[in-house]
Short mmCIF file of C-alpha atoms in Angstrom, two decimals:
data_model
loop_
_atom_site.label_atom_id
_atom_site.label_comp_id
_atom_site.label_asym_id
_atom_site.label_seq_id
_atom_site.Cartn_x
_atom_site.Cartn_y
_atom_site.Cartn_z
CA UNK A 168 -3.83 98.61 -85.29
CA UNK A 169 -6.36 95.63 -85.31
CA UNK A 170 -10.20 95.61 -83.92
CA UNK A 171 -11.90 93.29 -82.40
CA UNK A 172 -15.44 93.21 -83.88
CA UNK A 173 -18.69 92.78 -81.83
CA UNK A 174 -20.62 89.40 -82.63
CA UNK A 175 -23.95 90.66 -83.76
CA UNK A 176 -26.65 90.28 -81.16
CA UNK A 177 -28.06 86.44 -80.89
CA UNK A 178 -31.35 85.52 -78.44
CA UNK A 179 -32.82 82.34 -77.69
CA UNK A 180 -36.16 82.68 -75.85
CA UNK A 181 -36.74 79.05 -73.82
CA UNK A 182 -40.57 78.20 -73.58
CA UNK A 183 -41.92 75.70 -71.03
CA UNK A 184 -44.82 73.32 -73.63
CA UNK A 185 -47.76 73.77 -71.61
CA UNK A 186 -46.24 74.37 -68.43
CA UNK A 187 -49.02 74.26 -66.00
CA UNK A 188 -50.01 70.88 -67.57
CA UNK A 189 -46.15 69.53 -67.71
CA UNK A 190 -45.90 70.44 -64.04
CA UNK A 191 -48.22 67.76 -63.22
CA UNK A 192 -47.17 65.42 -65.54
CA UNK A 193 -43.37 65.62 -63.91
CA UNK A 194 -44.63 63.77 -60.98
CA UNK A 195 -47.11 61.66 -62.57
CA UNK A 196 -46.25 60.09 -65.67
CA UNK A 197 -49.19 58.31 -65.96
CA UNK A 198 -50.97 61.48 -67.07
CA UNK A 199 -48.71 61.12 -70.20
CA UNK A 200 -50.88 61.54 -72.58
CA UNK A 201 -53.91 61.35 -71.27
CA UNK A 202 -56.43 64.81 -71.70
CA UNK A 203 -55.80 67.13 -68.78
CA UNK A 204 -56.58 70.61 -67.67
CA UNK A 205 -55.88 72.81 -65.13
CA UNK A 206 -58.30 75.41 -63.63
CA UNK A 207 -58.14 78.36 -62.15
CA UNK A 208 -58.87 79.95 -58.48
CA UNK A 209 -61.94 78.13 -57.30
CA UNK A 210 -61.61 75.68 -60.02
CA UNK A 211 -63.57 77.89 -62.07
CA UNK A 212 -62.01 77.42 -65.85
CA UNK A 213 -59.59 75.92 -67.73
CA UNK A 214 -56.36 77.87 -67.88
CA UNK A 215 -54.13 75.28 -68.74
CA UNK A 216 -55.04 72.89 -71.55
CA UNK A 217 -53.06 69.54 -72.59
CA UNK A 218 -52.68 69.39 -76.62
CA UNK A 219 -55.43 66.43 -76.36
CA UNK A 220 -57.78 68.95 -74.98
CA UNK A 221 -56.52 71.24 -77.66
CA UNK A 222 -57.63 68.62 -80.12
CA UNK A 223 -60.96 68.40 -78.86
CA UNK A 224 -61.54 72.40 -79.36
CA UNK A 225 -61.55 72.95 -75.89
CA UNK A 226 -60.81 77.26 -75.62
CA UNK A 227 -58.82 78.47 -73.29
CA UNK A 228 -60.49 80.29 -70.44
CA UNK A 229 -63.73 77.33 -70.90
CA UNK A 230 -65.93 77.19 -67.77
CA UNK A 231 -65.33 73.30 -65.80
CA UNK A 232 -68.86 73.49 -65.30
CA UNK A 233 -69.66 73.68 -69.12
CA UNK A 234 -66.91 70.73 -69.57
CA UNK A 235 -68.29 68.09 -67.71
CA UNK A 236 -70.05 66.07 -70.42
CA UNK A 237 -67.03 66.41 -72.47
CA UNK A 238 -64.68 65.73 -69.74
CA UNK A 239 -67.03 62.28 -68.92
CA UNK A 240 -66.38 60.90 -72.51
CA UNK A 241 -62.72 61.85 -73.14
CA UNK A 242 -61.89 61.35 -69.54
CA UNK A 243 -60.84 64.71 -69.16
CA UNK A 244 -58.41 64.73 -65.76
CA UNK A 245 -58.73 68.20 -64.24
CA UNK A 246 -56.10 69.58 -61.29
CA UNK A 247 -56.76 72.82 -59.19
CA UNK A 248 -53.87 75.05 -59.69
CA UNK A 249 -50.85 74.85 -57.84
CA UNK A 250 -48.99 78.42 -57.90
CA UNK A 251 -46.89 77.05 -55.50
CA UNK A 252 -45.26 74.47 -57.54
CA UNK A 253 -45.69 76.39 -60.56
CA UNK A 254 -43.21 78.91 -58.84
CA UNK A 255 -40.72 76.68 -58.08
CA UNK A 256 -40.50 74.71 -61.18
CA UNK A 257 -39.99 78.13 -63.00
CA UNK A 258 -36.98 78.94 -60.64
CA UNK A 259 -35.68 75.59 -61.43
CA UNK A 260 -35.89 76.02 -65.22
CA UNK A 261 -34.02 80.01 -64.76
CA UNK A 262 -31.15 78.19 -63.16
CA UNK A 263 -30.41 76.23 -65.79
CA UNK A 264 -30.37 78.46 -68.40
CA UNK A 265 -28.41 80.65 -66.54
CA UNK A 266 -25.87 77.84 -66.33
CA UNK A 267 -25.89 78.39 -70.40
CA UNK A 268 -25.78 81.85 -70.41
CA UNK A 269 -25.58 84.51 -67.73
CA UNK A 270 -27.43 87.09 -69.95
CA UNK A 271 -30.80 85.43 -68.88
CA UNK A 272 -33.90 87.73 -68.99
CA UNK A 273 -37.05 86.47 -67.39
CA UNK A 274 -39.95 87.26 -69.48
CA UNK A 275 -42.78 85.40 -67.83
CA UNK A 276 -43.50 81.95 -65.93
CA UNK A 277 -42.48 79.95 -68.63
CA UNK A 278 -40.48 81.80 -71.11
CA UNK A 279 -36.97 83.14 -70.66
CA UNK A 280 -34.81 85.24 -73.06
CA UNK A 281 -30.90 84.07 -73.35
CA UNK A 282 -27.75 86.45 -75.01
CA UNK A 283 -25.74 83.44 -76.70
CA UNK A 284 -23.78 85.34 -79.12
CA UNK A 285 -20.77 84.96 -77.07
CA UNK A 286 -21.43 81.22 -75.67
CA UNK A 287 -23.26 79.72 -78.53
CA UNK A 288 -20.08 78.48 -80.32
CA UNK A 289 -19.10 76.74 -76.70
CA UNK A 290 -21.58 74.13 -77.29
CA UNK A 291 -21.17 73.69 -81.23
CA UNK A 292 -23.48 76.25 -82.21
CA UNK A 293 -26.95 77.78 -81.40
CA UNK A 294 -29.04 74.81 -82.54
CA UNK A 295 -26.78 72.17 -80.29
CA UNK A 296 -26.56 74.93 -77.44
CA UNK A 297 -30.70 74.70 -77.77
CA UNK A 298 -30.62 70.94 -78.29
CA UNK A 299 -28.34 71.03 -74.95
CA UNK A 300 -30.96 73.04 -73.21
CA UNK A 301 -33.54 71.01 -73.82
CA UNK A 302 -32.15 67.90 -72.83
CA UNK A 303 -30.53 69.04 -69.31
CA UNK A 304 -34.09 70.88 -68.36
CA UNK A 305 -35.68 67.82 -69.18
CA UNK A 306 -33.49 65.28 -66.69
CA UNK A 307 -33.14 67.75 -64.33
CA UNK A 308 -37.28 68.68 -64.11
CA UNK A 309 -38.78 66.27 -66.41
CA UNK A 310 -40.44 69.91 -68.24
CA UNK A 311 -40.13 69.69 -71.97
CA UNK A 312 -39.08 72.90 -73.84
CA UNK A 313 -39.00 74.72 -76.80
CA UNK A 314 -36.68 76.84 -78.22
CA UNK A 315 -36.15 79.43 -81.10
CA UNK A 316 -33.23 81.79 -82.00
CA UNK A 317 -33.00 85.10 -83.99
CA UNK A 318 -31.42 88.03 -84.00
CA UNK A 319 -34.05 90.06 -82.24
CA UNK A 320 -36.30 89.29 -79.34
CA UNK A 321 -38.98 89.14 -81.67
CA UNK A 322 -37.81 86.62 -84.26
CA UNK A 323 -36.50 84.37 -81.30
CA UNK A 324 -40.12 84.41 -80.10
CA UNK A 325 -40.86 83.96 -83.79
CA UNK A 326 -38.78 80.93 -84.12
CA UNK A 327 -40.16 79.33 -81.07
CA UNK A 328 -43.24 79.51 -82.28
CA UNK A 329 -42.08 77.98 -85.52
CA UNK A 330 -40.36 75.36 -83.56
CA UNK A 331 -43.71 74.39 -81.50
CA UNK A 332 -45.86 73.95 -84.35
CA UNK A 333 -43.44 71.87 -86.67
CA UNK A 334 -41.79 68.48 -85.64
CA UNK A 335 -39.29 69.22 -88.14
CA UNK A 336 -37.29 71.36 -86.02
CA UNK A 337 -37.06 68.82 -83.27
CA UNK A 338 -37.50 71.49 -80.82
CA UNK A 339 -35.31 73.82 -81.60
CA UNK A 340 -35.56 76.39 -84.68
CA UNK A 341 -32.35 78.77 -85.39
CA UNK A 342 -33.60 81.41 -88.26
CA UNK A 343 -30.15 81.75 -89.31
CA UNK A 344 -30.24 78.35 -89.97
CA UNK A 345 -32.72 78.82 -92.22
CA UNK A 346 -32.57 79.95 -96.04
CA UNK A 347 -34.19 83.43 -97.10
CA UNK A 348 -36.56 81.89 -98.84
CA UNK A 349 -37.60 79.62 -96.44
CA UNK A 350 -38.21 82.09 -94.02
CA UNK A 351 -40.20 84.48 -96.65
CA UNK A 352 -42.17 81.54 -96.93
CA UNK A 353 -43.10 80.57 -92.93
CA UNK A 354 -43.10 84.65 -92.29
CA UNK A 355 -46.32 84.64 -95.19
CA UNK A 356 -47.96 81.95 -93.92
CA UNK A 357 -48.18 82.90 -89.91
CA UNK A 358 -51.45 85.22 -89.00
CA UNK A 359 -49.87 89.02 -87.93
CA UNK A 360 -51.29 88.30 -84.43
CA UNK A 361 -48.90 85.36 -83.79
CA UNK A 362 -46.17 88.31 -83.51
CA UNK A 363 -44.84 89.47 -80.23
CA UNK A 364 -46.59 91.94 -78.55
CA UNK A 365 -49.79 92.56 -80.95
CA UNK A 366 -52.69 91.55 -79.75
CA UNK A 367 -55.96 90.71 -80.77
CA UNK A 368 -56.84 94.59 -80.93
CA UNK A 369 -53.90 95.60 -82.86
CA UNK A 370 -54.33 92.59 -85.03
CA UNK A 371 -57.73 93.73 -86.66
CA UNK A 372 -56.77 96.82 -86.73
CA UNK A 373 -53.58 95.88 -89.50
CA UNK A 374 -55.65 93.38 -90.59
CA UNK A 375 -58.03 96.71 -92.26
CA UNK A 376 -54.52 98.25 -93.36
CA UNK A 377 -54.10 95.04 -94.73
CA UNK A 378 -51.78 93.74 -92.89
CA UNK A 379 -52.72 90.13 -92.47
CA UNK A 380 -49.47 88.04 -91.82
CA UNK A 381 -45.76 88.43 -90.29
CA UNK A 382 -44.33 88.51 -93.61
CA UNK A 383 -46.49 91.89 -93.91
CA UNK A 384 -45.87 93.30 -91.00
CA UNK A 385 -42.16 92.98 -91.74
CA UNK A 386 -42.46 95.00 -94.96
CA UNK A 387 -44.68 97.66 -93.72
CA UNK A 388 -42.88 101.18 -92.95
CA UNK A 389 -41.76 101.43 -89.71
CA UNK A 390 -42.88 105.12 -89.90
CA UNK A 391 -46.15 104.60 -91.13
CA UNK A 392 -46.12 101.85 -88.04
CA UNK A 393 -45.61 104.03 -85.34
CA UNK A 394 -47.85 106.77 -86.70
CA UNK A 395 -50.95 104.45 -86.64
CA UNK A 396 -49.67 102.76 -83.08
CA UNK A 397 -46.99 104.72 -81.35
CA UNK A 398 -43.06 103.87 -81.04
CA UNK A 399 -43.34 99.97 -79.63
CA UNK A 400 -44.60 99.06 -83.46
CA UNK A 401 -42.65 100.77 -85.20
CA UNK A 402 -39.84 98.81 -82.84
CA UNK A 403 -41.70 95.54 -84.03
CA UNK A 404 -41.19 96.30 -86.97
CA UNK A 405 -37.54 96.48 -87.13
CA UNK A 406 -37.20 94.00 -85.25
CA UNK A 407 -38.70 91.76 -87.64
CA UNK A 408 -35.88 93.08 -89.84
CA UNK A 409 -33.45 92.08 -88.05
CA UNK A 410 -32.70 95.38 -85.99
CA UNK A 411 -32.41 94.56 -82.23
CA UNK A 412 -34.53 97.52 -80.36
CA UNK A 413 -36.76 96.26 -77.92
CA UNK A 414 -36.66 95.93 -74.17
CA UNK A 415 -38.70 93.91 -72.13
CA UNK A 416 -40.15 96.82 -70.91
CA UNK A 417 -41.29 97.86 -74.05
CA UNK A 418 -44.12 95.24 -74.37
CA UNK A 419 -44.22 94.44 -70.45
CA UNK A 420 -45.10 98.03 -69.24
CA UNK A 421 -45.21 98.67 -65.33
CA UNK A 422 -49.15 97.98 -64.22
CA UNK A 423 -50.64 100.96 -63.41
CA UNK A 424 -53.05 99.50 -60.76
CA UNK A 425 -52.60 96.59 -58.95
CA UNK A 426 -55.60 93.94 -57.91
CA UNK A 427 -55.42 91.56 -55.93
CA UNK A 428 -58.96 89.43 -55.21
CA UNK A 429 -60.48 86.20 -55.01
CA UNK A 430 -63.83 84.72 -54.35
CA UNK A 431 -64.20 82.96 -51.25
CA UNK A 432 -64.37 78.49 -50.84
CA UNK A 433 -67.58 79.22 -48.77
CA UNK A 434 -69.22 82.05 -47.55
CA UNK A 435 -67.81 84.13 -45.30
CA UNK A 436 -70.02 86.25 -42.42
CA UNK A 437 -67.79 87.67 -40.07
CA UNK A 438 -65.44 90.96 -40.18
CA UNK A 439 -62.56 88.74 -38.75
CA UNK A 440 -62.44 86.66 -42.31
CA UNK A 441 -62.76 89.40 -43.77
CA UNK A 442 -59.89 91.25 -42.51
CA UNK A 443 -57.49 88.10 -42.93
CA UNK A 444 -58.65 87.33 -46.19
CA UNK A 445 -58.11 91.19 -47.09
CA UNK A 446 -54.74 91.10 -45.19
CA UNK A 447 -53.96 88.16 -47.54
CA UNK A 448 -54.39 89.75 -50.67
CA UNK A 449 -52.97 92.75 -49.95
CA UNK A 450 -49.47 90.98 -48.88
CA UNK A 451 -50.35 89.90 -52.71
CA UNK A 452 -50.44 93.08 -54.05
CA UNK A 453 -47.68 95.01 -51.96
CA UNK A 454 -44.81 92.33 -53.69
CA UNK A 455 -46.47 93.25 -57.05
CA UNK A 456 -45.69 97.04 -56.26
CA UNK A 457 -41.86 96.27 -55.02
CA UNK A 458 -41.02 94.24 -58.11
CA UNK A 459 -41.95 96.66 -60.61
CA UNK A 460 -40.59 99.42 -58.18
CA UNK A 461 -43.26 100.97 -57.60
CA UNK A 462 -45.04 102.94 -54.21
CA UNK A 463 -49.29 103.11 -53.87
CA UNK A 464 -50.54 106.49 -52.56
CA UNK A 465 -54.35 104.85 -52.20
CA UNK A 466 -55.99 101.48 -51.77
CA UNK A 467 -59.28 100.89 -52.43
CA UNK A 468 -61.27 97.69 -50.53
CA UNK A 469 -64.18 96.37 -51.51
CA UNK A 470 -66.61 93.24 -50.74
CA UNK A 471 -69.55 91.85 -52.70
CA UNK A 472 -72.32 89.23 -51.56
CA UNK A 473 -73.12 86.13 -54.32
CA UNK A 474 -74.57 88.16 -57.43
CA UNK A 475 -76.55 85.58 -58.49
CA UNK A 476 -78.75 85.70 -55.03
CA UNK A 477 -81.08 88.38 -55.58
CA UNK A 478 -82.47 87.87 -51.79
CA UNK A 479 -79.06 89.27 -50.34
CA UNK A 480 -77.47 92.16 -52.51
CA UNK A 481 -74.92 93.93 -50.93
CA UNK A 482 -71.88 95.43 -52.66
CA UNK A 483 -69.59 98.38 -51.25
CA UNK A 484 -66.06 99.60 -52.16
CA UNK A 485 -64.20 102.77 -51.02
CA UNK A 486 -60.71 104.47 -51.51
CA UNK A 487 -58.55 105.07 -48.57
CA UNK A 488 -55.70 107.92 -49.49
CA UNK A 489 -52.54 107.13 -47.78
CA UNK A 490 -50.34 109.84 -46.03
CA UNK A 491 -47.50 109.22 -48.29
CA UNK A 492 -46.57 106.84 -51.47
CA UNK A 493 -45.36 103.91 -50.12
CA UNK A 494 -44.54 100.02 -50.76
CA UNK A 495 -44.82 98.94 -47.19
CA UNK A 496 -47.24 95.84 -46.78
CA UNK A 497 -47.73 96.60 -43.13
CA UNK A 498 -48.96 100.70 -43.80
CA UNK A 499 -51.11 99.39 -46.45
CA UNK A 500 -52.66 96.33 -44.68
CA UNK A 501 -53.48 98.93 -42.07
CA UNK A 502 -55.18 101.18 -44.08
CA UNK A 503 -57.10 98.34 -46.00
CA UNK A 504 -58.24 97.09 -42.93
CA UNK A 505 -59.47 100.58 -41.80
CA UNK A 506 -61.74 100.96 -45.33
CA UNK A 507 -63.33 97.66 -44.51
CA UNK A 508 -64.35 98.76 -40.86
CA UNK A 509 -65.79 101.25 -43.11
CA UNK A 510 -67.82 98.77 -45.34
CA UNK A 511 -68.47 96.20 -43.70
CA UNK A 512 -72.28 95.60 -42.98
CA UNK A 513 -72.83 92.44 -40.61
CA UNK A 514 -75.91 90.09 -41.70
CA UNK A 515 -74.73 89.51 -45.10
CA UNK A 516 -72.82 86.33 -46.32
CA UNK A 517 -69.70 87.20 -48.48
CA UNK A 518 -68.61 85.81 -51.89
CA UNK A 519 -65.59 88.05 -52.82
CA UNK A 520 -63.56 90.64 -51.50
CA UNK A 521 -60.49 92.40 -52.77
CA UNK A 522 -58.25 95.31 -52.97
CA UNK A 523 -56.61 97.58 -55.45
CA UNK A 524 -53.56 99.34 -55.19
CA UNK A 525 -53.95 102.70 -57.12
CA UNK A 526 -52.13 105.96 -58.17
CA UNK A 527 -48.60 104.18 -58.63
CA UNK A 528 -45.43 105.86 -59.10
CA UNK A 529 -42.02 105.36 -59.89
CA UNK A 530 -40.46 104.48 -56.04
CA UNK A 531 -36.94 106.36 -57.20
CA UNK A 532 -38.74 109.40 -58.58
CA UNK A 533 -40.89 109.99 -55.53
CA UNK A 534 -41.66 113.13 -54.28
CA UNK A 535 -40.15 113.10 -50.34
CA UNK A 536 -42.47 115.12 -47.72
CA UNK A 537 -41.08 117.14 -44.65
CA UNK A 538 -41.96 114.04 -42.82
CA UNK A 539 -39.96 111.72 -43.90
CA UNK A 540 -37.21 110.70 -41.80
CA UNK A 541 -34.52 108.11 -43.95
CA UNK A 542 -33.81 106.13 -41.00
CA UNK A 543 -37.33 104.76 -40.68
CA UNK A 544 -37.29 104.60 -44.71
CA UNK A 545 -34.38 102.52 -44.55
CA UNK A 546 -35.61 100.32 -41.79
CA UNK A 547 -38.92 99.63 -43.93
CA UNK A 548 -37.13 99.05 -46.97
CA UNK A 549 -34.67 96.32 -45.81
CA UNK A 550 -37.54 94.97 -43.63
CA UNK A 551 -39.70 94.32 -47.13
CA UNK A 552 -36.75 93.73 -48.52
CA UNK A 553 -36.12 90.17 -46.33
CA UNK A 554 -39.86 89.63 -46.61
CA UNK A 555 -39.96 89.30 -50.37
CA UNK A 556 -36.57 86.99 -50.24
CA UNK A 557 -37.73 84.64 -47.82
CA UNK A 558 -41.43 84.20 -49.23
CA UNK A 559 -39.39 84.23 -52.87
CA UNK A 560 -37.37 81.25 -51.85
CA UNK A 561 -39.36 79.45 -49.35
CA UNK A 562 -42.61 80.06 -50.69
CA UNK A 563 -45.66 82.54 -50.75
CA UNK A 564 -46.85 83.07 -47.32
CA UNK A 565 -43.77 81.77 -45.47
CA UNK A 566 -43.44 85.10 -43.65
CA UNK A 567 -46.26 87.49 -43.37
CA UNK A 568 -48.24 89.74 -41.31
CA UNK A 569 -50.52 88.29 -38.52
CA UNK A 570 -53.54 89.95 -39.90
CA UNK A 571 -53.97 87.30 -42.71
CA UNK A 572 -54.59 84.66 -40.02
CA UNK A 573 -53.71 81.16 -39.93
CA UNK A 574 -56.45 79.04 -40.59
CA UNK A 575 -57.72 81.03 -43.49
CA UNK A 576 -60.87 78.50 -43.92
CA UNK A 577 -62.50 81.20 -46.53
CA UNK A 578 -59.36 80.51 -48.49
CA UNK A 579 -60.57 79.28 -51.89
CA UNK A 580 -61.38 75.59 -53.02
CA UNK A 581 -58.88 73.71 -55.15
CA UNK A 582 -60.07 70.41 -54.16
CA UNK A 583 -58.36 69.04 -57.13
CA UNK A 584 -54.71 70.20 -56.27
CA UNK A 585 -51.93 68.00 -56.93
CA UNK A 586 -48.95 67.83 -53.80
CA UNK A 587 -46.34 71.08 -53.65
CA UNK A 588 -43.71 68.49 -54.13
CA UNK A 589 -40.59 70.99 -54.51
CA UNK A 590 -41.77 73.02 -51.07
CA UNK A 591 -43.20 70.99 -48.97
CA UNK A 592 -41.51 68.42 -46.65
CA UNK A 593 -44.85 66.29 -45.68
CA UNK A 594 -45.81 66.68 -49.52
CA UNK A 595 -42.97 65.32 -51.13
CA UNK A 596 -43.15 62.50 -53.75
CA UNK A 597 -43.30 58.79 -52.73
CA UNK A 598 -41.91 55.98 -54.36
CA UNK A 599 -43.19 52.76 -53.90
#
C-alpha cells in the first residue's frame, strides 16, 4: 500500500520596508527619496524613519522638537501619522497574500506569515512565488516588500532580515536556497538580538552566557535555554534548528491590561471634553479586549494637568469595579464616565486623560453569575460584534457611541497629516 508523504513545513513572512514612510510615498512619489519621518500622536517623535534618516543616525523614538536643526539642513519632510490609512493599506497588502496562499497569519501591521509548502511549486518555487509577491503588492499598492523563507517562523523572519540588509537577494531570501555553509556564516555574523522574539533584555542577558550571535543561539541546549528563560526559548531554539514549534501566540501573548490615552491638541477645561474624549478612548480599548478575546472586570480613569506647569498641578486616577467581566463598550463607557464624575475638579486646564482596562480574562473561560441571562449576552455580543466589522471595514470611528461627541476639538494635533486616500471620498487623490 503506498503513502503519501507530508511536504515539510515551509513559511514566508512578507514585511512592508518602512511602511509608515512607504504609505506616504504611494501617493506622493516625489518624496522618493527624499529624508522623511513620521511622528507620532501630537507629532511628538519620530516613529517612522526613511533609510535617509537612518543614514543620518536619526534613532527611532527621536523627539521632532530635538530634530529641527537637522531636519532644516537635510530637509527633513515630517507627516503626522495617519492610522487611518495605515489600516487600510495593511488590509490591502493581507489580501494579496492571501490570494498566494490561504494559510496567511497576520503577525503585525506590516508583517504577515504565509504556509507555501503546498503552493510554492505553483509559481516555480519559493523564491519566484516571493519574487511574485513582491511585484503584484507593488502595482497593486505601490508598498515595496521584503520577503524571507525557512522552515520555521523564526528562520523566515531570519531570512527577511537577511533579505533587507543585502541587495544580493533582490528582495527575496529562501534559506534552503542557501548552502550550509553559507548560512553558518550569515547565522555568526548577525547580533543574538536580531532573532525573533528576544529582546534587548534577553539579549544581554545571553550575551553574559556568552551567547552573542544567532549562530550561538542555535547551538546552545535547548534545555539549558528554557531553564535560564522558560519554554518560548527553548522553542527559539529549535526553531533555529529547523524544528517548527512556535505559535504566534507564543511571542505575541494576550495583554494583560489594556491603555488607551492621549494628550490633548489644546487644553481642555470642561467635564463635557472630558467625557467624549474618555468615551473615545475607551471605544479604543473595548476592540482591543474583543480581539484578543478577552472581558475587563475594572477600568480605571484618570486625568492629569500639563506637568511641566508647576502653577496648576492636578493629577487624579481611580478604579471603578464592574458588576461582571465584560467586553461591552457601552457598560464600560458608562462606568468610565462615572469614575471621572468622580475626579474631575473644575478650574484646572487638562493635558491628558486616559483609561485602563484591568483584571482581564479569558471571555470563554468566564465565570457566569446568577445574573446573567444569555439572551441579553447574546444581544450584546452580536451588537459588538457588527460594531467592530463596520468600524474594521469602514474605518475607526464609523460607528460609535454618542458619548465620544462629534466635534472632538481636544482631539490631538497632527497638523502634518497626509489625506486618508483609501477611506475617504472628499480625500481621495487628484490627478492633474
Amino acid at each position: 500500500m503506498s503513502t503519501v508523504s507530508t511536504p515539510a513545513p515551509q513559511f514566508a513572512l512578507v514585511d512592508v520596508n518602512n511602511f509608515y514612510v512607504s504609505c506616504e510615498r504611494a501617493f506622493k512619489p516625489r518624496l522618493e527619496g527624499i529624508p522623511m519621518v513620521v511622528l507620532s500622536n501630537n507629532d511628538g517623535c519620530a516613529v517612522a524613519r526613511s533609510n535617509e534618516v537612518k543614514a543620518l543616525g536619526v534613532k527611532m523614538g527621536t523627539p521632532w522638537f530635538k530634530m529641527k536643526d537637522l531636519a532644516r539642513e537635510h530637509r527633513i519632510q515630517a507627516f503626522s501619522s495617519n492610522y487611518t490609512l495605515y489600516g487600510d493599506m495593511s488590509n490591502r497588502v493581507v489580501q494579496i497574500l492571501r490570494d498566494f496562499s490561504p494559510d496567511t497569519e497576520v503577525y503585525s501591521i506590516d508583517e504577515s506569515f504565509l504556509r507555501i509548502e503546498t503552493v510554492a511549486h505553483l509559481y516555480g518555487g519559493a523564491i519566484a512565488m516571493g519574487q511574485q509577491m513582491r511585484e503584484r503588492i507593488k502595482q497593486w499598492t505601490g508598498l515595496p516588500v521584503c520577503v524571507g523563507v525557512g522552515p520555521t517562523k523564526t528562520l523566515a523572519k531570519f531570512a527577511n532580515h537577511l533579505a533587507k540588509k543585502n541587495p544580493e537577494f533582490e528582495g527575496v531570501c529562501d534559506l534552503h536556497a542557501i548552502p550550509r555553509p553559507d548560512r553558518v556564516r550569515w547565522m555568526s555574523g548577525i547580533e543574538v538580538g536580531e532573532v525573533w522574539g528576544v529582546g534587548g533584555r534577553i539579549a544581554r542577558r545571553l550575551e553574559v552566557m556568552g551567547i552573542h550571535t544567532v549562530l550561538e543561539l542555535r547551538n546552545a541546549s535547548p534545555k539549558e535555554m528554557r531553564r535560564h528563560f522558560g519554554v518560548v526559548m527553548e522553542r527559539t531554539c529549535n526553531e533555529l534548528r529547523g524544528i517548527s514549534c512556535l505559535a504566534l501566540d507564543d511571542i505575541v501573548q494576550p495583554k494583560q491590561q489594556i491603555m488607551s490615552s492621549r494628550s490633548f491638541g489644546r487644553p481642555v477645561e470642561t467635564i463635557e471634553e472630558l467625557r467624549e474624549s474618555l468615551a473615545s478612548y475607551l471605544s479604543r480599548a473595548a476592540a482591543k479586549l474583543r480581539t484578543q478575546q478577552s472581558v475587563s472586570a475594572a477600568v480605571y480613569v484618570f486625568i492629569q494637568t500639563n506637568r511641566f506647569n508647576k502653577d496648576e498641578q492636578y493629577n487624579a486616577g481611580l478604579t471603578v469595579p464592574m458588576p461582571e467581566p465584560t467586553d461591552n463598550t457601552l457598560t464600560l463607557t458608562a462606568a468610565a464616565l462615572a469614575g471621572l464624575e468622580v475626579i474631575y475638579r473644575s478650574g484646572y486646564r487638562y493635558k491628558k486623560a486616559g483609561v485602563m482596562l484591568t483584571l482581564l480574562s479569558d471571555k470563554q473561560a468566564r465565570q457566569m453569575s446568577i445574573f446573567d441571562h444569555a439572551a441579553v449576552t447574546q444581544r450584546s455580543t452580536q451588537l459588538m460584534t457588527a460594531l467592530d466589522m463596520i468600524n474594521r471595514d469602514y474605518g475607526h470611528g464609523t460607528v460609535r457611541s454618542g458619548a465620544s461627541g462629534f466635534t472632538q476639538r481636544w482631539a490631538m494635533r497632527n497638523q502634518n497629516r497626509s489625506p486618508r486616500y483609501t477611506t475617504r471620498w472628499d480625500e481621495l487623490p487628484i490627478v492633474y
